[in-house]
Amino acid sequence: MDIAMQQQAFERLEKQLRQKEKELYSIQRIGKALSSTLNLDELLKLIMQEITTLMDADRSTLFIVDREKGEIWSKIALKAEVKEIRQTLGKGISGYVAETGKAINIPDAYQDNRFDPATDKRTGYRTRSILCMPVWNPQSAEESREIIGVIQVLNKNDGIFSEEDEALLESLSAQVAISIANARLYSRLEKKFREIDLLYDFEQMLNSVQELPKMLGRLLVHTLDHLEARWVLGYVPHEGKYFFFATDRQHRIYFESAASVSLGWMNFVQQPT
């Protein structure tokens, strides 16, 4: 091997070493963030920034799967010209990955018939190379694995994404999955604690000496706050009378009647838009 070839080999090894160092530092930063914050938005934004840097890409997007609506939506979209991107499951590259669970590495987006150019047309952006990876729920069983998201990385700066990029993104997608799972668990625990607090407040109110209309109003306002709803209403029979109360915080409706409306006890909640 002549000196020129040795020099080229040395430069390749040096480049690979620098890349591995970058990967190690990024994984360390992600690990530190995982252990220090439960703010899902901050955590996912940091991870997506690290992914974009490591992939040497122009931008990246994290999509969350919404099974009820049959679509995916952009939770984190770095450098995107639009506030939110929504895609039907099975449509476009990211929708295809969300539906099939298959990773995709495309050197030229416009040569792939699965690519949907609608976002490019709307924003003026030109998509070239794409690397798209499913995010699997780490808490689901192996035989019934659930896709909870998709990571899409666009336009590698020096050409197309490599097999090494695929392996690295697959590894990093596991970090994203853990972040989402931890945040969801924390959210469920918070909800349980709020429910316990609400039941305790209800018990205190029921044990206090106060008129039924006043107590009913307080109970429903507490329910409204707990559910983060727009409206809540209640109807209850008491000592031959029937009490009705509704509120949206700003307005309150209350009346009592000697006649039954045959509703028993009920509540109606409309979630915020």
PDB file of C-alpha atoms in Angstrom:
ATOM      1  CA  MET A   1       0.000   0.000   0.000  1.00  0.00           C
ATOM      2  CA  ASP A   2       1.498   3.324  -1.066  1.00  0.00           C
ATOM      3  CA  ILE A   3       1.543   6.441   1.098  1.00  0.00           C
ATOM      4  CA  ALA A   4      -1.465   8.042  -0.660  1.00  0.00           C
ATOM      5  CA  MET A   5      -3.655   4.997  -0.065  1.00  0.00           C
ATOM      6  CA  GLN A   6      -2.505   4.789   3.552  1.00  0.00           C
ATOM      7  CA  GLN A   7      -3.400   8.455   4.004  1.00  0.00           C
ATOM      8  CA  GLN A   8      -6.872   7.895   2.537  1.00  0.00           C
ATOM      9  CA  ALA A   9      -7.460   4.900   4.785  1.00  0.00           C
ATOM     10  CA  PHE A  10      -6.323   6.913   7.802  1.00  0.00           C
ATOM     11  CA  GLU A  11      -8.674   9.787   6.908  1.00  0.00           C
ATOM     12  CA  ARG A  12     -11.608   7.379   6.568  1.00  0.00           C
ATOM     13  CA  LEU A  13     -10.875   5.861   9.960  1.00  0.00           C
ATOM     14  CA  GLU A  14     -10.502   9.306  11.499  1.00  0.00           C
ATOM     15  CA  LYS A  15     -13.870  10.360  10.046  1.00  0.00           C
ATOM     16  CA  GLN A  16     -15.522   7.208  11.368  1.00  0.00           C
ATOM     17  CA  LEU A  17     -14.016   7.830  14.800  1.00  0.00           C
ATOM     18  CA  ARG A  18     -15.329  11.400  14.895  1.00  0.00           C
ATOM     19  CA  GLN A  19     -18.780  10.145  13.906  1.00  0.00           C
ATOM     20  CA  LYS A  20     -18.737   7.524  16.674  1.00  0.00           C
ATOM     21  CA  GLU A  21     -17.717  10.197  19.170  1.00  0.00           C
ATOM     22  CA  LYS A  22     -20.656  12.353  18.060  1.00  0.00           C
ATOM     23  CA  GLU A  23     -22.999   9.389  18.469  1.00  0.00           C
ATOM     24  CA  LEU A  24     -21.671   8.657  21.950  1.00  0.00           C
ATOM     25  CA  TYR A  25     -22.040  12.271  23.098  1.00  0.00           C
ATOM     26  CA  SER A  26     -25.567  12.462  21.679  1.00  0.00           C
ATOM     27  CA  ILE A  27     -26.622   9.249  23.404  1.00  0.00           C
ATOM     28  CA  GLN A  28     -25.162  10.576  26.660  1.00  0.00           C
ATOM     29  CA  ARG A  29     -27.112  13.838  26.307  1.00  0.00           C
ATOM     30  CA  ILE A  30     -30.301  11.939  25.537  1.00  0.00           C
ATOM     31  CA  GLY A  31     -29.759   9.641  28.525  1.00  0.00           C
ATOM     32  CA  LYS A  32     -29.195  12.618  30.797  1.00  0.00           C
ATOM     33  CA  ALA A  33     -32.369  14.285  29.526  1.00  0.00           C
ATOM     34  CA  LEU A  34     -34.356  11.079  30.047  1.00  0.00           C
ATOM     35  CA  SER A  35     -33.365  10.987  33.705  1.00  0.00           C
ATOM     36  CA  SER A  36     -33.815  14.700  34.392  1.00  0.00           C
ATOM     37  CA  THR A  37     -37.113  15.765  32.794  1.00  0.00           C
ATOM     38  CA  LEU A  38     -40.623  14.416  32.324  1.00  0.00           C
ATOM     39  CA  ASN A  39     -41.661  17.293  30.078  1.00  0.00           C
ATOM     40  CA  LEU A  40     -42.435  15.304  26.951  1.00  0.00           C
ATOM     41  CA  ASP A  41     -42.247  18.222  24.509  1.00  0.00           C
ATOM     42  CA  GLU A  42     -38.827  19.379  25.740  1.00  0.00           C
ATOM     43  CA  LEU A  43     -37.486  15.831  25.792  1.00  0.00           C
ATOM     44  CA  LEU A  44     -38.679  14.896  22.320  1.00  0.00           C
ATOM     45  CA  LYS A  45     -37.454  18.174  20.829  1.00  0.00           C
ATOM     46  CA  LEU A  46     -33.976  17.545  22.257  1.00  0.00           C
ATOM     47  CA  ILE A  47     -33.922  13.978  20.930  1.00  0.00           C
ATOM     48  CA  MET A  48     -35.087  15.053  17.469  1.00  0.00           C
ATOM     49  CA  GLN A  49     -32.415  17.764  17.366  1.00  0.00           C
ATOM     50  CA  GLU A  50     -29.778  15.160  18.201  1.00  0.00           C
ATOM     51  CA  ILE A  51     -31.153  12.806  15.558  1.00  0.00           C
ATOM     52  CA  THR A  52     -31.054  15.536  12.895  1.00  0.00           C
ATOM     53  CA  THR A  53     -27.438  16.343  13.754  1.00  0.00           C
ATOM     54  CA  LEU A  54     -26.307  12.718  13.853  1.00  0.00           C
ATOM     55  CA  MET A  55     -28.023  11.902  10.562  1.00  0.00           C
ATOM     56  CA  ASP A  56     -26.374  14.990   9.011  1.00  0.00           C
ATOM     57  CA  ALA A  57     -29.855  15.829   7.735  1.00  0.00           C
ATOM     58  CA  ASP A  58     -31.663  19.045   6.926  1.00  0.00           C
ATOM     59  CA  ARG A  59     -34.678  18.376   9.149  1.00  0.00           C
ATOM     60  CA  SER A  60     -36.662  15.702  10.925  1.00  0.00           C
ATOM     61  CA  THR A  61     -40.185  15.081  12.149  1.00  0.00           C
ATOM     62  CA  LEU A  62     -41.691  12.914  14.860  1.00  0.00           C
ATOM     63  CA  PHE A  63     -45.207  11.732  14.073  1.00  0.00           C
ATOM     64  CA  ILE A  64     -47.568  10.318  16.701  1.00  0.00           C
ATOM     65  CA  VAL A  65     -50.060   7.630  15.678  1.00  0.00           C
ATOM     66  CA  ASP A  66     -53.733   8.355  16.396  1.00  0.00           C
ATOM     67  CA  ARG A  67     -55.565   5.058  15.907  1.00  0.00           C
ATOM     68  CA  GLU A  68     -58.994   6.511  16.658  1.00  0.00           C
ATOM     69  CA  LYS A  69     -58.733   9.042  13.821  1.00  0.00           C
ATOM     70  CA  GLY A  70     -56.756   6.720  11.560  1.00  0.00           C
ATOM     71  CA  GLU A  71     -53.958   9.212  11.049  1.00  0.00           C
ATOM     72  CA  ILE A  72     -50.558  10.425  12.214  1.00  0.00           C
ATOM     73  CA  TRP A  73     -49.751  13.977  13.270  1.00  0.00           C
ATOM     74  CA  SER A  74     -46.499  15.858  13.762  1.00  0.00           C
ATOM     75  CA  LYS A  75     -45.609  16.116  17.449  1.00  0.00           C
ATOM     76  CA  ILE A  76     -42.175  17.636  16.727  1.00  0.00           C
ATOM     77  CA  ALA A  77     -41.381  19.083  13.293  1.00  0.00           C
ATOM     78  CA  LEU A  78     -37.964  20.747  13.177  1.00  0.00           C
ATOM     79  CA  LYS A  79     -37.646  23.595  10.647  1.00  0.00           C
ATOM     80  CA  ALA A  80     -41.105  22.871   9.249  1.00  0.00           C
ATOM     81  CA  GLU A  81     -42.893  25.664   7.396  1.00  0.00           C
ATOM     82  CA  VAL A  82     -46.296  24.505   8.676  1.00  0.00           C
ATOM     83  CA  LYS A  83     -47.516  24.348  12.272  1.00  0.00           C
ATOM     84  CA  GLU A  84     -48.830  20.795  12.034  1.00  0.00           C
ATOM     85  CA  ILE A  85     -48.686  17.978   9.508  1.00  0.00           C
ATOM     86  CA  ARG A  86     -51.421  15.344   9.421  1.00  0.00           C
ATOM     87  CA  GLN A  87     -51.305  12.230   7.296  1.00  0.00           C
ATOM     88  CA  THR A  88     -53.769   9.380   6.832  1.00  0.00           C
ATOM     89  CA  LEU A  89     -52.468   5.983   7.948  1.00  0.00           C
ATOM     90  CA  GLY A  90     -51.111   4.190   4.896  1.00  0.00           C
ATOM     91  CA  LYS A  91     -50.765   7.373   2.844  1.00  0.00           C
ATOM     92  CA  GLY A  92     -47.374   8.881   2.055  1.00  0.00           C
ATOM     93  CA  ILE A  93     -44.051   7.547   3.297  1.00  0.00           C
ATOM     94  CA  SER A  94     -44.632   8.224   6.992  1.00  0.00           C
ATOM     95  CA  GLY A  95     -48.208   6.918   6.810  1.00  0.00           C
ATOM     96  CA  TYR A  96     -46.975   3.752   5.102  1.00  0.00           C
ATOM     97  CA  VAL A  97     -44.374   3.154   7.826  1.00  0.00           C
ATOM     98  CA  ALA A  98     -46.971   3.808  10.556  1.00  0.00           C
ATOM     99  CA  GLU A  99     -49.287   1.219   9.022  1.00  0.00           C
ATOM    100  CA  THR A 100     -46.768  -1.493   8.095  1.00  0.00           C
ATOM    101  CA  GLY A 101     -43.993  -1.047  10.678  1.00  0.00           C
ATOM    102  CA  LYS A 102     -41.384  -1.286   7.917  1.00  0.00           C
ATOM    103  CA  ALA A 103     -38.458   1.150   7.879  1.00  0.00           C
ATOM    104  CA  ILE A 104     -37.882   2.933   4.554  1.00  0.00           C
ATOM    105  CA  ASN A 105     -34.710   4.445   3.104  1.00  0.00           C
ATOM    106  CA  ILE A 106     -35.403   6.343  -0.132  1.00  0.00           C
ATOM    107  CA  PRO A 107     -32.598   8.005  -2.123  1.00  0.00           C
ATOM    108  CA  ASP A 108     -35.011  10.028  -4.320  1.00  0.00           C
ATOM    109  CA  ALA A 109     -38.489  10.751  -2.952  1.00  0.00           C
ATOM    110  CA  TYR A 110     -40.017  11.733  -6.290  1.00  0.00           C
ATOM    111  CA  GLN A 111     -39.052   8.385  -7.802  1.00  0.00           C
ATOM    112  CA  ASP A 112     -41.090   6.487  -5.182  1.00  0.00           C
ATOM    113  CA  ASN A 113     -44.838   6.227  -5.842  1.00  0.00           C
ATOM    114  CA  ARG A 114     -45.569   6.067  -2.098  1.00  0.00           C
ATOM    115  CA  PHE A 115     -44.311   9.613  -1.633  1.00  0.00           C
ATOM    116  CA  ASP A 116     -47.010  12.276  -1.228  1.00  0.00           C
ATOM    117  CA  PRO A 117     -45.738  15.664  -2.510  1.00  0.00           C
ATOM    118  CA  ALA A 118     -48.666  17.614  -1.015  1.00  0.00           C
ATOM    119  CA  THR A 119     -46.619  19.139   1.827  1.00  0.00           C
ATOM    120  CA  ASP A 120     -43.815  20.108  -0.584  1.00  0.00           C
ATOM    121  CA  LYS A 121     -46.335  21.832  -2.854  1.00  0.00           C
ATOM    122  CA  ARG A 122     -47.882  23.666   0.078  1.00  0.00           C
ATOM    123  CA  THR A 123     -44.584  24.850   1.590  1.00  0.00           C
ATOM    124  CA  GLY A 124     -42.201  25.114  -1.370  1.00  0.00           C
ATOM    125  CA  TYR A 125     -39.774  22.691   0.259  1.00  0.00           C
ATOM    126  CA  ARG A 126     -38.072  20.082  -1.944  1.00  0.00           C
ATOM    127  CA  THR A 127     -37.759  16.616  -0.433  1.00  0.00           C
ATOM    128  CA  ARG A 128     -34.948  14.482  -1.817  1.00  0.00           C
ATOM    129  CA  SER A 129     -33.720  11.645   0.394  1.00  0.00           C
ATOM    130  CA  ILE A 130     -35.871  10.151   3.163  1.00  0.00           C
ATOM    131  CA  LEU A 131     -35.153   7.839   6.074  1.00  0.00           C
ATOM    132  CA  CYS A 132     -38.301   6.798   7.935  1.00  0.00           C
ATOM    133  CA  MET A 133     -38.413   4.553  11.019  1.00  0.00           C
ATOM    134  CA  PRO A 134     -41.313   3.191  13.121  1.00  0.00           C
ATOM    135  CA  VAL A 135     -41.381   3.845  16.870  1.00  0.00           C
ATOM    136  CA  TRP A 136     -42.568   0.771  18.770  1.00  0.00           C
ATOM    137  CA  ASN A 137     -44.317   0.812  22.134  1.00  0.00           C
ATOM    138  CA  PRO A 138     -41.725  -0.696  24.539  1.00  0.00           C
ATOM    139  CA  GLN A 139     -44.524  -1.885  26.832  1.00  0.00           C
ATOM    140  CA  SER A 140     -46.371  -3.961  24.219  1.00  0.00           C
ATOM    141  CA  ALA A 141     -45.860  -7.719  23.958  1.00  0.00           C
ATOM    142  CA  GLU A 142     -43.648  -9.053  21.173  1.00  0.00           C
ATOM    143  CA  GLU A 143     -46.521 -10.901  19.487  1.00  0.00           C
ATOM    144  CA  SER A 144     -48.728  -7.790  19.445  1.00  0.00           C
ATOM    145  CA  ARG A 145     -46.233  -4.974  18.963  1.00  0.00           C
ATOM    146  CA  GLU A 146     -47.815  -1.544  18.698  1.00  0.00           C
ATOM    147  CA  ILE A 147     -46.518   1.325  16.586  1.00  0.00           C
ATOM    148  CA  ILE A 148     -46.909   4.570  18.534  1.00  0.00           C
ATOM    149  CA  GLY A 149     -44.984   6.898  16.238  1.00  0.00           C
ATOM    150  CA  VAL A 150     -42.783   7.433  13.204  1.00  0.00           C
ATOM    151  CA  ILE A 151     -39.486   9.295  12.865  1.00  0.00           C
ATOM    152  CA  GLN A 152     -38.876  10.831   9.454  1.00  0.00           C
ATOM    153  CA  VAL A 153     -35.503  12.360   8.553  1.00  0.00           C
ATOM    154  CA  LEU A 154     -35.163  14.361   5.337  1.00  0.00           C
ATOM    155  CA  ASN A 155     -32.391  15.359   2.941  1.00  0.00           C
ATOM    156  CA  LYS A 156     -29.005  14.084   4.041  1.00  0.00           C
ATOM    157  CA  ASN A 157     -26.521  16.851   3.371  1.00  0.00           C
ATOM    158  CA  ASP A 158     -23.956  14.741   1.526  1.00  0.00           C
ATOM    159  CA  GLY A 159     -26.261  12.536  -0.534  1.00  0.00           C
ATOM    160  CA  ILE A 160     -28.303   9.560   0.665  1.00  0.00           C
ATOM    161  CA  PHE A 161     -28.780   7.807   3.994  1.00  0.00           C
ATOM    162  CA  SER A 162     -26.595   4.759   4.606  1.00  0.00           C
ATOM    163  CA  GLU A 163     -27.203   1.402   6.286  1.00  0.00           C
ATOM    164  CA  GLU A 164     -25.267   2.783   9.270  1.00  0.00           C
ATOM    165  CA  ASP A 165     -27.773   5.647   9.438  1.00  0.00           C
ATOM    166  CA  GLU A 166     -30.607   3.114   9.450  1.00  0.00           C
ATOM    167  CA  ALA A 167     -29.069   1.150  12.333  1.00  0.00           C
ATOM    168  CA  LEU A 168     -28.410   4.313  14.330  1.00  0.00           C
ATOM    169  CA  LEU A 169     -31.928   5.680  13.805  1.00  0.00           C
ATOM    170  CA  GLU A 170     -33.425   2.346  14.841  1.00  0.00           C
ATOM    171  CA  SER A 171     -31.439   2.553  18.077  1.00  0.00           C
ATOM    172  CA  LEU A 172     -32.454   6.166  18.703  1.00  0.00           C
ATOM    173  CA  SER A 173     -36.107   5.402  17.983  1.00  0.00           C
ATOM    174  CA  ALA A 174     -36.039   3.172  21.066  1.00  0.00           C
ATOM    175  CA  GLN A 175     -35.052   6.229  23.137  1.00  0.00           C
ATOM    176  CA  VAL A 176     -38.007   8.130  21.681  1.00  0.00           C
ATOM    177  CA  ALA A 177     -40.312   5.218  22.532  1.00  0.00           C
ATOM    178  CA  ILE A 178     -39.095   5.154  26.136  1.00  0.00           C
ATOM    179  CA  SER A 179     -39.621   8.917  26.414  1.00  0.00           C
ATOM    180  CA  ILE A 180     -43.206   8.678  25.188  1.00  0.00           C
ATOM    181  CA  ALA A 181     -43.965   5.662  27.402  1.00  0.00           C
ATOM    182  CA  ASN A 182     -42.504   7.325  30.523  1.00  0.00           C
ATOM    183  CA  ALA A 183     -44.387  10.554  29.901  1.00  0.00           C
ATOM    184  CA  ARG A 184     -47.654   8.672  29.351  1.00  0.00           C
ATOM    185  CA  LEU A 185     -47.136   6.727  32.578  1.00  0.00           C
ATOM    186  CA  TYR A 186     -46.437   9.945  34.470  1.00  0.00           C
ATOM    187  CA  SER A 187     -49.563  11.515  32.971  1.00  0.00           C
ATOM    188  CA  ARG A 188     -51.698   8.554  34.067  1.00  0.00           C
ATOM    189  CA  LEU A 189     -50.290   8.752  37.593  1.00  0.00           C
ATOM    190  CA  GLU A 190     -51.022  12.482  37.726  1.00  0.00           C
ATOM    191  CA  LYS A 191     -54.586  11.790  36.630  1.00  0.00           C
ATOM    192  CA  LYS A 192     -55.022   9.169  39.367  1.00  0.00           C
ATOM    193  CA  PHE A 193     -53.746  11.586  42.008  1.00  0.00           C
ATOM    194  CA  ARG A 194     -56.162  14.261  40.762  1.00  0.00           C
ATOM    195  CA  GLU A 195     -59.019  11.761  40.956  1.00  0.00           C
ATOM    196  CA  ILE A 196     -58.097  10.896  44.545  1.00  0.00           C
ATOM    197  CA  ASP A 197     -57.971  14.596  45.436  1.00  0.00           C
ATOM    198  CA  LEU A 198     -61.339  15.127  43.763  1.00  0.00           C
ATOM    199  CA  LEU A 199     -62.961  12.265  45.693  1.00  0.00           C
ATOM    200  CA  TYR A 200     -61.512  13.617  48.936  1.00  0.00           C
ATOM    201  CA  ASP A 201     -62.938  17.074  48.172  1.00  0.00           C
ATOM    202  CA  PHE A 202     -66.314  15.500  47.412  1.00  0.00           C
ATOM    203  CA  GLU A 203     -66.283  13.655  50.725  1.00  0.00           C
ATOM    204  CA  GLN A 204     -65.452  16.854  52.608  1.00  0.00           C
ATOM    205  CA  MET A 205     -68.285  18.719  50.895  1.00  0.00           C
ATOM    206  CA  LEU A 206     -70.807  15.955  51.520  1.00  0.00           C
ATOM    207  CA  ASN A 207     -69.879  15.894  55.196  1.00  0.00           C
ATOM    208  CA  SER A 208     -70.175  19.659  55.568  1.00  0.00           C
ATOM    209  CA  VAL A 209     -73.379  21.327  56.675  1.00  0.00           C
ATOM    210  CA  GLN A 210     -74.696  23.315  53.722  1.00  0.00           C
ATOM    211  CA  GLU A 211     -77.762  23.633  51.546  1.00  0.00           C
ATOM    212  CA  LEU A 212     -78.072  21.140  48.693  1.00  0.00           C
ATOM    213  CA  PRO A 213     -78.032  23.731  45.871  1.00  0.00           C
ATOM    214  CA  LYS A 214     -74.799  25.220  47.159  1.00  0.00           C
ATOM    215  CA  MET A 215     -73.208  21.806  47.645  1.00  0.00           C
ATOM    216  CA  LEU A 216     -74.325  20.645  44.190  1.00  0.00           C
ATOM    217  CA  GLY A 217     -72.827  23.743  42.613  1.00  0.00           C
ATOM    218  CA  ARG A 218     -69.485  23.230  44.343  1.00  0.00           C
ATOM    219  CA  LEU A 219     -69.403  19.554  43.355  1.00  0.00           C
ATOM    220  CA  LEU A 220     -70.011  20.331  39.700  1.00  0.00           C
ATOM    221  CA  VAL A 221     -67.485  23.171  39.555  1.00  0.00           C
ATOM    222  CA  HIS A 222     -64.876  20.808  41.005  1.00  0.00           C
ATOM    223  CA  THR A 223     -65.833  18.216  38.384  1.00  0.00           C
ATOM    224  CA  LEU A 224     -65.554  20.826  35.632  1.00  0.00           C
ATOM    225  CA  ASP A 225     -62.044  21.810  36.737  1.00  0.00           C
ATOM    226  CA  HIS A 226     -60.914  18.214  37.132  1.00  0.00           C
ATOM    227  CA  LEU A 227     -62.056  17.120  33.664  1.00  0.00           C
ATOM    228  CA  GLU A 228     -60.922  20.355  31.983  1.00  0.00           C
ATOM    229  CA  ALA A 229     -64.337  20.425  30.324  1.00  0.00           C
ATOM    230  CA  ARG A 230     -66.391  23.282  28.892  1.00  0.00           C
ATOM    231  CA  TRP A 231     -69.723  22.446  30.499  1.00  0.00           C
ATOM    232  CA  VAL A 232     -70.988  20.222  33.276  1.00  0.00           C
ATOM    233  CA  LEU A 233     -74.520  19.785  34.561  1.00  0.00           C
ATOM    234  CA  GLY A 234     -76.209  17.823  37.300  1.00  0.00           C
ATOM    235  CA  TYR A 235     -79.748  16.876  38.256  1.00  0.00           C
ATOM    236  CA  VAL A 236     -80.735  15.315  41.583  1.00  0.00           C
ATOM    237  CA  PRO A 237     -83.995  14.639  43.477  1.00  0.00           C
ATOM    238  CA  HIS A 238     -84.066  15.644  47.159  1.00  0.00           C
ATOM    239  CA  GLU A 239     -86.895  15.789  49.701  1.00  0.00           C
ATOM    240  CA  GLY A 240     -89.630  15.917  47.092  1.00  0.00           C
ATOM    241  CA  LYS A 241     -87.906  18.523  44.974  1.00  0.00           C
ATOM    242  CA  TYR A 242     -85.698  18.272  41.908  1.00  0.00           C
ATOM    243  CA  PHE A 243     -82.573  20.383  41.621  1.00  0.00           C
ATOM    244  CA  PHE A 244     -80.845  21.218  38.347  1.00  0.00           C
ATOM    245  CA  PHE A 245     -77.485  22.988  38.073  1.00  0.00           C
ATOM    246  CA  ALA A 246     -75.238  23.718  35.055  1.00  0.00           C
ATOM    247  CA  THR A 247     -72.091  25.802  34.700  1.00  0.00           C
ATOM    248  CA  ASP A 248     -69.301  26.704  32.295  1.00  0.00           C
ATOM    249  CA  ARG A 249     -67.420  28.713  34.988  1.00  0.00           C
ATOM    250  CA  GLN A 250     -68.566  32.058  33.577  1.00  0.00           C
ATOM    251  CA  HIS A 251     -72.293  31.294  33.606  1.00  0.00           C
ATOM    252  CA  ARG A 252     -74.396  29.299  36.035  1.00  0.00           C
ATOM    253  CA  ILE A 253     -77.913  27.966  35.598  1.00  0.00           C
ATOM    254  CA  TYR A 254     -79.848  26.743  38.615  1.00  0.00           C
ATOM    255  CA  PHE A 255     -83.481  25.928  39.241  1.00  0.00           C
ATOM    256  CA  GLU A 256     -85.605  23.614  41.355  1.00  0.00           C
ATOM    257  CA  SER A 257     -88.860  21.947  40.440  1.00  0.00           C
ATOM    258  CA  ALA A 258     -91.597  20.030  42.211  1.00  0.00           C
ATOM    259  CA  ALA A 259     -92.057  17.818  39.145  1.00  0.00           C
ATOM    260  CA  SER A 260     -89.706  15.048  38.132  1.00  0.00           C
ATOM    261  CA  VAL A 261     -88.025  15.239  34.745  1.00  0.00           C
ATOM    262  CA  SER A 262     -87.295  11.495  35.026  1.00  0.00           C
ATOM    263  CA  LEU A 263     -83.554  11.933  34.586  1.00  0.00           C
ATOM    264  CA  GLY A 264     -82.264  10.744  37.947  1.00  0.00           C
ATOM    265  CA  TRP A 265     -78.652  11.801  38.471  1.00  0.00           C
ATOM    266  CA  MET A 266     -76.736  12.659  35.331  1.00  0.00           C
ATOM    267  CA  ASN A 267     -73.854  14.711  34.074  1.00  0.00           C
ATOM    268  CA  PHE A 268     -72.872  15.975  30.658  1.00  0.00           C
ATOM    269  CA  VAL A 269     -69.354  16.875  29.666  1.00  0.00           C
ATOM    270  CA  GLN A 270     -68.074  18.460  26.465  1.00  0.00           C
ATOM    271  CA  GLN A 271     -64.309  18.340  26.042  1.00  0.00           C
ATOM    272  CA  PRO A 272     -62.529  21.524  24.986  1.00  0.00           C
ATOM    273  CA  THR A 273     -61.940  22.087  21.291  1.00  0.00           C
TER     274      THR A 273
END
